[in-house]
XYZ file of C-alpha atoms in Angstrom:
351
model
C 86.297 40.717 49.495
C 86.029 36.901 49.186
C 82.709 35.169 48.907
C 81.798 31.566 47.852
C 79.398 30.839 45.504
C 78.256 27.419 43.788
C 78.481 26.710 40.005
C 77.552 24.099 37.714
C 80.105 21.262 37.839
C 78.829 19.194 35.750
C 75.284 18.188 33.727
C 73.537 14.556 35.023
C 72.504 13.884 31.247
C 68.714 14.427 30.041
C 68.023 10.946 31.311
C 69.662 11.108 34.375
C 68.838 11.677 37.796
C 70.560 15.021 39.508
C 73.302 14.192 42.459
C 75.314 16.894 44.635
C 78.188 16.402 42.950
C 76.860 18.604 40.088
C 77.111 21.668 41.553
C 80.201 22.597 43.803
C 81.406 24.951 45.793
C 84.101 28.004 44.982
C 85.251 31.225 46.134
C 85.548 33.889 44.236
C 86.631 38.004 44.927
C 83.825 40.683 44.824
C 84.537 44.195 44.416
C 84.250 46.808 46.821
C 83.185 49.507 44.303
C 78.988 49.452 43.111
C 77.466 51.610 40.460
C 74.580 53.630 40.064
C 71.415 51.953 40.186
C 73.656 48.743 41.735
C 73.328 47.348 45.541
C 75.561 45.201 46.910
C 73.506 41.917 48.816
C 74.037 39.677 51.773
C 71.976 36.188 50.849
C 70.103 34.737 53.543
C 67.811 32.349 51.678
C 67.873 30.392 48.787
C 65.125 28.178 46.709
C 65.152 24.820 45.293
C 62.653 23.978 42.914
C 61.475 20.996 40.987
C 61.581 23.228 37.855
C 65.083 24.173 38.076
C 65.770 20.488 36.956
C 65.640 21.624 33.073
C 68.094 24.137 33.736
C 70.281 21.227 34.320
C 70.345 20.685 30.909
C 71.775 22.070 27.437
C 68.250 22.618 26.630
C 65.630 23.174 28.810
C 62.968 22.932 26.354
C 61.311 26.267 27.257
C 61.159 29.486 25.734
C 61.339 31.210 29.293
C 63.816 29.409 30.943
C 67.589 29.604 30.216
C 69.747 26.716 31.134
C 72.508 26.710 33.755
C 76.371 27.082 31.998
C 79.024 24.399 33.479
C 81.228 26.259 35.816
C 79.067 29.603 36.071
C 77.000 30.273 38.806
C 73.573 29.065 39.700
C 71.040 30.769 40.561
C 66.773 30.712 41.378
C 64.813 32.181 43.730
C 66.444 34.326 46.526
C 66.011 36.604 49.025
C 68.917 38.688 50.632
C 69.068 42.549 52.649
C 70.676 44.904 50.914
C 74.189 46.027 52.756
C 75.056 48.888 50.486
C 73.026 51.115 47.869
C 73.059 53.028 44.713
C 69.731 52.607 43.817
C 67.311 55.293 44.114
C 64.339 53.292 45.651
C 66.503 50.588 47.526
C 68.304 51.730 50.854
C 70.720 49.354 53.428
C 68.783 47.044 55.579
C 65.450 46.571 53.342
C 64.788 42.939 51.949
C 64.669 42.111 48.675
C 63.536 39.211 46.409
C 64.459 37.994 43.059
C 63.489 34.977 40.406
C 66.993 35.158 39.835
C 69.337 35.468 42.853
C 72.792 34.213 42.216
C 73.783 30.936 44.524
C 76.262 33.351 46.352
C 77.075 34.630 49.788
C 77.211 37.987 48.633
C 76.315 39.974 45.550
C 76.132 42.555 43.409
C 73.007 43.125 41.638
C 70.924 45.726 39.287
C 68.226 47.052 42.178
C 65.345 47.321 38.592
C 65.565 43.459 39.201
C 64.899 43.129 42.957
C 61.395 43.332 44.746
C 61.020 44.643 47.695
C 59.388 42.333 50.545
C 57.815 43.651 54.003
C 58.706 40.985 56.295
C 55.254 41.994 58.024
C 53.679 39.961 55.887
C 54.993 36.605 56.444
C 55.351 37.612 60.807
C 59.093 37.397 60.177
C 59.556 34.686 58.315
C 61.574 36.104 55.351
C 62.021 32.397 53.748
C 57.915 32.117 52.814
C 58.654 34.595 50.330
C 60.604 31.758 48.242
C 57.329 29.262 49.393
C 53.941 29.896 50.479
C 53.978 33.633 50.384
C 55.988 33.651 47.170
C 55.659 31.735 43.867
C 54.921 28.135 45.030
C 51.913 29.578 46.746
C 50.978 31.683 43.895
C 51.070 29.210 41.319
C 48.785 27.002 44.188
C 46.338 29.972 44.206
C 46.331 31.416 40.727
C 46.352 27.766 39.189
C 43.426 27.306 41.100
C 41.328 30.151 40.817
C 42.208 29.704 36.766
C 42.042 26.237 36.138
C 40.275 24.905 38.991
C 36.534 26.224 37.793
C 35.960 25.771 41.849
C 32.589 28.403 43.490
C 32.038 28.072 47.272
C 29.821 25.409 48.021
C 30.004 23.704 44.860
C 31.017 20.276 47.047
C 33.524 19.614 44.733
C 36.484 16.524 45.148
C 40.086 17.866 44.632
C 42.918 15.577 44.299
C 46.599 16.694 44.832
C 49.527 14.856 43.957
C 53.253 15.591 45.434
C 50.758 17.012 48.574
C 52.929 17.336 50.884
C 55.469 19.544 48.904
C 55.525 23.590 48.127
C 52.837 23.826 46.070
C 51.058 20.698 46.933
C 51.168 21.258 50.808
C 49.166 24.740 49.998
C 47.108 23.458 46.897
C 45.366 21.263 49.160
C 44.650 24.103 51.582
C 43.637 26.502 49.192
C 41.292 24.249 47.944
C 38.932 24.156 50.582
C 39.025 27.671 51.222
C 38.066 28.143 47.662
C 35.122 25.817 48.111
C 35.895 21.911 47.866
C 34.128 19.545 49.908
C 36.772 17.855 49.630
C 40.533 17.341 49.469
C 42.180 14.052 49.093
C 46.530 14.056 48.575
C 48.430 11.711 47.294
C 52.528 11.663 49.089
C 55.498 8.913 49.315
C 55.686 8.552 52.970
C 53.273 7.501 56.265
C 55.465 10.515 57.904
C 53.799 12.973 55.136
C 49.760 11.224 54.562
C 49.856 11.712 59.026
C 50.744 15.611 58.204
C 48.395 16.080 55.667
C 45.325 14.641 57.764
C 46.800 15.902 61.274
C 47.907 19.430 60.477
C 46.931 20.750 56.765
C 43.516 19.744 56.529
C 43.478 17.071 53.779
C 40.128 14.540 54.161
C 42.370 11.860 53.498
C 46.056 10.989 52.226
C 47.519 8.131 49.715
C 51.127 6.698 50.058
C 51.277 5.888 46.639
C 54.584 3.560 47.659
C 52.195 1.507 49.844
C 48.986 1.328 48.800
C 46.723 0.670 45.733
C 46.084 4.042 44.698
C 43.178 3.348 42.565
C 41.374 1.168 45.357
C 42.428 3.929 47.846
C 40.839 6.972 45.902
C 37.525 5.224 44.814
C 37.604 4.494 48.831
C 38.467 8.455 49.360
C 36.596 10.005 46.365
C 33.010 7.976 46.269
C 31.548 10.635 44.201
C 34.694 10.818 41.811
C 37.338 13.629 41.615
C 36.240 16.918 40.266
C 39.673 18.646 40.054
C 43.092 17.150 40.099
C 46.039 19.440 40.949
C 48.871 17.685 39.302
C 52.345 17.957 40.630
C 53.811 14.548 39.266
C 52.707 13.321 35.766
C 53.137 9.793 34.939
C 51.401 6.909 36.556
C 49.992 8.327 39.336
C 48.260 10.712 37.711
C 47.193 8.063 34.993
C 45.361 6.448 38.070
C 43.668 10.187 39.077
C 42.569 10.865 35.184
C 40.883 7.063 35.169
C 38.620 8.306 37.743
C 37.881 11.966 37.493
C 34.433 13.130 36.504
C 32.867 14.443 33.296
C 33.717 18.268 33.068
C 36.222 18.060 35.392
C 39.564 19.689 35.561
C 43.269 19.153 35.925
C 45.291 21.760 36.959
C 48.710 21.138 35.411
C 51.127 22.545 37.988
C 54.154 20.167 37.464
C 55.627 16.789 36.101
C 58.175 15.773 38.536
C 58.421 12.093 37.740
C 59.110 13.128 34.305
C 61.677 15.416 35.029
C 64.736 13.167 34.320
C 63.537 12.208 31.058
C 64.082 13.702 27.637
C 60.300 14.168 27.161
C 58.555 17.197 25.784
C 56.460 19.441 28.751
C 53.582 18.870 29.210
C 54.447 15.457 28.635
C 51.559 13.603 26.320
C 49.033 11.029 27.893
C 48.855 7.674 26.922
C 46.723 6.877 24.000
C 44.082 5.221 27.037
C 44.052 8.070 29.332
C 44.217 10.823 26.479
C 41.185 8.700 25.748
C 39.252 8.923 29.016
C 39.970 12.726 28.928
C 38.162 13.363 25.374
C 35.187 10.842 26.335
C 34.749 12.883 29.320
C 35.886 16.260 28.356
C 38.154 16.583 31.108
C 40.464 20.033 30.607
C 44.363 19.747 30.986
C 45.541 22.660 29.546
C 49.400 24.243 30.238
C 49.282 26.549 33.399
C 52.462 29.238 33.570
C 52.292 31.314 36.722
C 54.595 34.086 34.765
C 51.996 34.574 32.282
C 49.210 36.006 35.623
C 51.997 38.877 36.823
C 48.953 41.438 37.020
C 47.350 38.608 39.912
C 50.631 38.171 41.782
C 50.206 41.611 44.385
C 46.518 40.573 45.078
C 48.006 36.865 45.414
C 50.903 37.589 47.761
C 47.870 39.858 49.958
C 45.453 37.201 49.906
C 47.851 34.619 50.603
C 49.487 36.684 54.035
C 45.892 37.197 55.022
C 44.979 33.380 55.316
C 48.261 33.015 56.900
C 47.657 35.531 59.724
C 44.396 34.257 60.306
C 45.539 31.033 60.739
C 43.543 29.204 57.713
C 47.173 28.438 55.601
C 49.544 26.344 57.777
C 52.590 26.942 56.169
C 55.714 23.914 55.841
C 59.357 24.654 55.115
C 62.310 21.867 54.987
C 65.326 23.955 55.789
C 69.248 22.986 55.850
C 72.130 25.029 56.572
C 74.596 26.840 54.427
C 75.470 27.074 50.889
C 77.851 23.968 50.649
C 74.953 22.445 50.790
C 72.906 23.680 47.916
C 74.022 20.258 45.916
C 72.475 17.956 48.478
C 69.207 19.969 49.242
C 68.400 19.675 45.382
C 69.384 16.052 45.632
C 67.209 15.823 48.554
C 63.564 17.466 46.940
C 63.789 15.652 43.748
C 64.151 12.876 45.609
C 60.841 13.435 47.859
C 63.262 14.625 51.109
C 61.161 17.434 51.504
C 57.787 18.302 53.476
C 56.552 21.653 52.599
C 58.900 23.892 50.854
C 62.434 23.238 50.389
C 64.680 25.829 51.739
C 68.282 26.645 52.250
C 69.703 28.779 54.941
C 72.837 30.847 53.382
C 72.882 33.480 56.657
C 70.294 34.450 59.711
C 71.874 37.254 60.815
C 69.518 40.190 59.662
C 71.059 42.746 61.701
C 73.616 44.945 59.648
């Protein structure tokens, strides 16, 4: 049969910022014929990620990421129901996840590499597996409960930067039901700091592309910042450091404004702010979600629970169809997003 997929046309440079036209579209024949241990997938969701930026590139500069190759296929975080078996433990109609799901209408793939989901868990909604309920809201949670040094009633300040996107949108959450007194994010639009306040719970939101975001946090964080869930590196988070507390903590989650530049991850402070973060003994060590698998099945449970009880308000960005894989990436490095960037490849769950 003939299915389309989308490869890697081209690479935007280590410098240089991603467009659509990097990726494009093809079609390409699939067999009929699967072999044992194989299943054969329709995709109906897809993931774009802020990491998936240093796969862009002939390096990525990690030992446990591999790099896209021009003109093969992409792939990242999927989730798909399986139309034929020949795996054991996998039968047609179940739902299945993977870290690596080819960017492809249809697919073959080894079942030992696909998780099974239970769509009870998310009420339906198969695409928080690739968000909240998946491994943006993991990394949220585990980065948190690791990093974060937060106890219940400790009336902690937490800061979040990129708030309203995957991981930010839930850091912020998580954070007070952990224990913070209080949560304070920091986002590009009036559109995203009205969401944060109105819907997710934040104290109080920043548009860093407006306002003075060193006048607005003293205004937000009298007592100082405790913990400081980073999501963007660079100046922003050079403002944050400048006024977090002695013994505090930064949870490094992510460095998107650094993303299109050939720096080493994490990238290093300024000789000031590295400074400030001896004097004061602030922690910033590397967080890796991968390296916490034993904590990801209590994760996923605790996250689903908050969710069903109403406490996580969960935020998805989707668009339609995998022609437009290219422009959704485009989009979320770009700030288009609120919540967690999706892609919709095919609804139809029914076999």
């Amino acid at each position: 049969m003939i299915v389309q997929r989308v490869v890697l046309n081209s690479r935007p440079g280590k410098n240089g910022n991603p467009v659509a036209e990097n990726f494009r579209m093809e079609e390409v024949y699939l067999t009929d014929n699967i072999n044992e241990g194989q299943v054969q997938v329709r995709t109906l969701y897809l993931s774009v990620d802020p990491y998936m930026r240093c796969r862009m590139n002939e390096d990525t500069g990690t030992d446990y990421i591999t790099p896209w190759q021009l003109s093969q296929v992409v792939d990242g975080g999927g989730i798909g129901i399986i139309e034929e078996s020949k795996h054991t433990n996998l039968t047609k109609g179940d739902f299945v996840t993977s870290f690596y799901w080819p960017w492809q209408t249809k697919v073959i793939l080894d079942g030992n590499n696909l998780e099974k989901v239970d769509p009870q868990l998310v009420n339906g909604h198969l695409s928080y597996f690739l968000g909240a309920i998946g491994m943006p809201g993991l990394t949220s949670l585990i980065g948190i409960q690791e990093k974060g040094h937060i106890t219940a009633g400790s009336n902690k300040t937490m800061v979040v930067s990129g708030a309203a996107g995957a991981c930010g949108s839930v850091a912020g959450q998580i954070g007070h039901l952990l224990g913070c007194s209080r949560v304070v994010g920091i986002c590009g639009t009036h559109e995203k700091c009205v969401l944060l306040t109105s819907e997710l719970g934040f104290d109080a939101a920043i548009n860093y592309k407006k306002e003075n975001v060193a006048e607005q946090l003293r205004e937000s964080c009298p007592a100082g910042v405790d913990v400081y869930f980073d999501n963007v590196g660079g100046n922003i988070s050079d403002t944050v450091i400048s006024q977090m507390n002695e013994n505090s903590h930064i949870i490094l989650c992510g460095q998107i404004s650094q993303y299109n530049k050939d720096v080493p991850y994490p990238p290093p402070l300024s000789p000031a702010i590295e400074a400030v973060q001896k004097e004061r003994n602030i922690t910033r060590e590397r967080f890796l979600v991968l390296n916490y698998k034993d904590k990801f099945e209590p994760g996923i449970l605790q996250l689903s629970q908050w969710f069903k009880e109403g406490k996580l308000k969960i935020k998805e960005t989707v668009i339609n169809g995998l022609e437009n894989m290219g422009a959704a990436f485009q989009s979320m490095m770009t700030g288009g997003n609120i919540g967690k960037q999706i892609v919709c490849i095919s609804e139809e769950i029914s076999l």
